[in-house]
Amino acid sequence: NNSEFICLWKNCNRNFEDAETLYSHLSTDHVGRKSTGNLCLDCHWDDCDVRTTKRDHITSHLRVHVTLKPHICEKCKKAFKRPQDLKKHHKIHSELHQQQLSHMKS
């Protein structure tokens, strides 16, 4: 089911295989760049009227519409949006944490 990877930008509705491809499409085709003369700092996603003053602000805002979780735990494959969340998660795999859990259960 690809329904969550549809571009809901005004007059678009293109479908994508994954969140990363959709995000790349938004950044390139809809936000654009100053150097190529097609920079758009206003969000035209369905029912969104966010206006920004910088490209990095609009590309960051796009993550509200497209949930990217590029930070993957190598041990359990759980995915996280932010590197600090993955770092915090790593603690559950530590030996000490596992020992504490086993003591709590006994």
Short mmCIF file of C-alpha atoms in Angstrom, two decimals:
data_model
loop_
_atom_site.label_atom_id
_atom_site.label_comp_id
_atom_site.label_asym_id
_atom_site.label_seq_id
_atom_site.Cartn_x
_atom_site.Cartn_y
_atom_site.Cartn_z
CA ASN A 1 0.00 0.00 0.00
CA ASN A 2 1.69 3.19 -1.23
CA SER A 3 -1.04 5.58 -0.06
CA GLU A 4 1.28 7.25 2.46
CA PHE A 5 3.77 8.14 -0.28
CA ILE A 6 1.55 10.34 -2.43
CA CYS A 7 2.70 13.90 -3.03
CA LEU A 8 -0.13 16.15 -1.84
CA TRP A 9 1.53 19.33 -3.12
CA LYS A 10 -0.89 21.52 -5.08
CA ASN A 11 -1.56 20.02 -8.55
CA CYS A 12 0.84 17.08 -8.10
CA ASN A 13 -0.50 13.81 -6.60
CA ARG A 14 2.47 11.73 -7.83
CA ASN A 15 2.96 8.38 -6.09
CA PHE A 16 6.33 7.21 -4.69
CA GLU A 17 7.77 3.90 -3.51
CA ASP A 18 9.08 5.25 -0.21
CA ALA A 19 9.34 8.30 2.03
CA GLU A 20 12.90 9.11 0.96
CA THR A 21 11.96 9.31 -2.74
CA LEU A 22 8.92 11.48 -1.95
CA TYR A 23 11.03 13.81 0.20
CA SER A 24 13.65 14.07 -2.56
CA HIS A 25 10.89 14.90 -5.07
CA LEU A 26 9.51 17.63 -2.79
CA SER A 27 12.94 19.16 -2.20
CA THR A 28 13.96 19.11 -5.84
CA ASP A 29 10.75 19.62 -7.82
CA HIS A 30 8.67 21.78 -5.50
CA VAL A 31 11.11 23.64 -3.23
CA GLY A 32 13.88 23.93 -5.80
CA ARG A 33 17.00 26.07 -5.38
CA LYS A 34 17.96 29.71 -5.61
CA SER A 35 20.81 28.80 -7.99
CA THR A 36 18.38 27.25 -10.49
CA GLY A 37 15.88 30.09 -10.19
CA ASN A 38 12.97 27.99 -8.94
CA LEU A 39 13.17 28.40 -5.14
CA CYS A 40 9.81 28.21 -3.35
CA LEU A 41 9.76 28.93 0.40
CA ASP A 42 6.00 28.44 0.87
CA CYS A 43 4.50 25.03 1.57
CA HIS A 44 1.76 24.09 -0.90
CA TRP A 45 0.97 20.72 0.70
CA ASP A 46 -2.74 20.01 1.05
CA ASP A 47 -4.24 22.20 3.82
CA CYS A 48 -0.88 23.71 4.80
CA ASP A 49 0.00 27.38 4.58
CA VAL A 50 3.45 27.51 6.17
CA ARG A 51 5.72 30.24 4.84
CA THR A 52 9.45 30.25 5.52
CA THR A 53 12.34 32.60 4.85
CA LYS A 54 15.11 30.04 4.18
CA ARG A 55 15.44 26.85 2.13
CA ASP A 56 16.62 24.77 5.09
CA HIS A 57 13.51 25.87 7.02
CA ILE A 58 11.11 24.67 4.30
CA THR A 59 12.99 21.40 3.77
CA SER A 60 12.92 20.80 7.52
CA HIS A 61 9.20 21.63 7.58
CA LEU A 62 8.53 19.04 4.86
CA ARG A 63 9.31 16.35 7.45
CA VAL A 64 5.93 17.20 9.03
CA HIS A 65 4.33 15.80 5.88
CA VAL A 66 6.86 13.05 5.07
CA THR A 67 8.02 10.90 7.97
CA LEU A 68 11.66 10.05 7.39
CA LYS A 69 13.40 7.64 9.74
CA PRO A 70 16.89 7.33 8.31
CA HIS A 71 18.65 6.35 11.55
CA ILE A 72 18.47 2.56 11.87
CA CYS A 73 19.54 0.41 14.82
CA GLU A 74 21.88 -2.28 13.49
CA LYS A 75 20.88 -4.72 16.25
CA CYS A 76 17.09 -4.68 15.97
CA LYS A 77 16.43 -2.62 12.79
CA LYS A 78 14.21 -0.11 14.61
CA ALA A 79 14.21 3.25 12.79
CA PHE A 80 14.39 6.77 14.22
CA LYS A 81 13.90 10.29 12.87
CA ARG A 82 16.80 11.84 14.81
CA PRO A 83 20.32 10.58 15.53
CA GLN A 84 19.97 11.44 19.22
CA ASP A 85 16.93 9.15 19.46
CA LEU A 86 18.92 6.26 18.01
CA LYS A 87 21.77 6.96 20.43
CA LYS A 88 19.34 6.86 23.37
CA HIS A 89 17.81 3.64 22.02
CA HIS A 90 21.23 1.94 21.81
CA LYS A 91 21.26 1.84 25.62
CA ILE A 92 18.55 -0.84 25.68
CA HIS A 93 20.97 -3.22 23.96
CA SER A 94 23.74 -2.68 26.50
CA GLU A 95 24.77 -5.52 28.81
CA LEU A 96 24.05 -3.46 31.91
CA HIS A 97 20.51 -2.71 30.74
CA GLN A 98 19.86 -6.40 30.04
CA GLN A 99 21.18 -7.32 33.50
CA GLN A 100 18.92 -4.74 35.13
CA LEU A 101 15.91 -6.14 33.28
CA SER A 102 16.66 -9.70 34.37
CA HIS A 103 16.97 -8.58 38.02
CA MET A 104 13.63 -6.80 37.83
CA LYS A 105 11.92 -9.94 36.51
CA SER A 106 13.31 -12.26 39.21
#
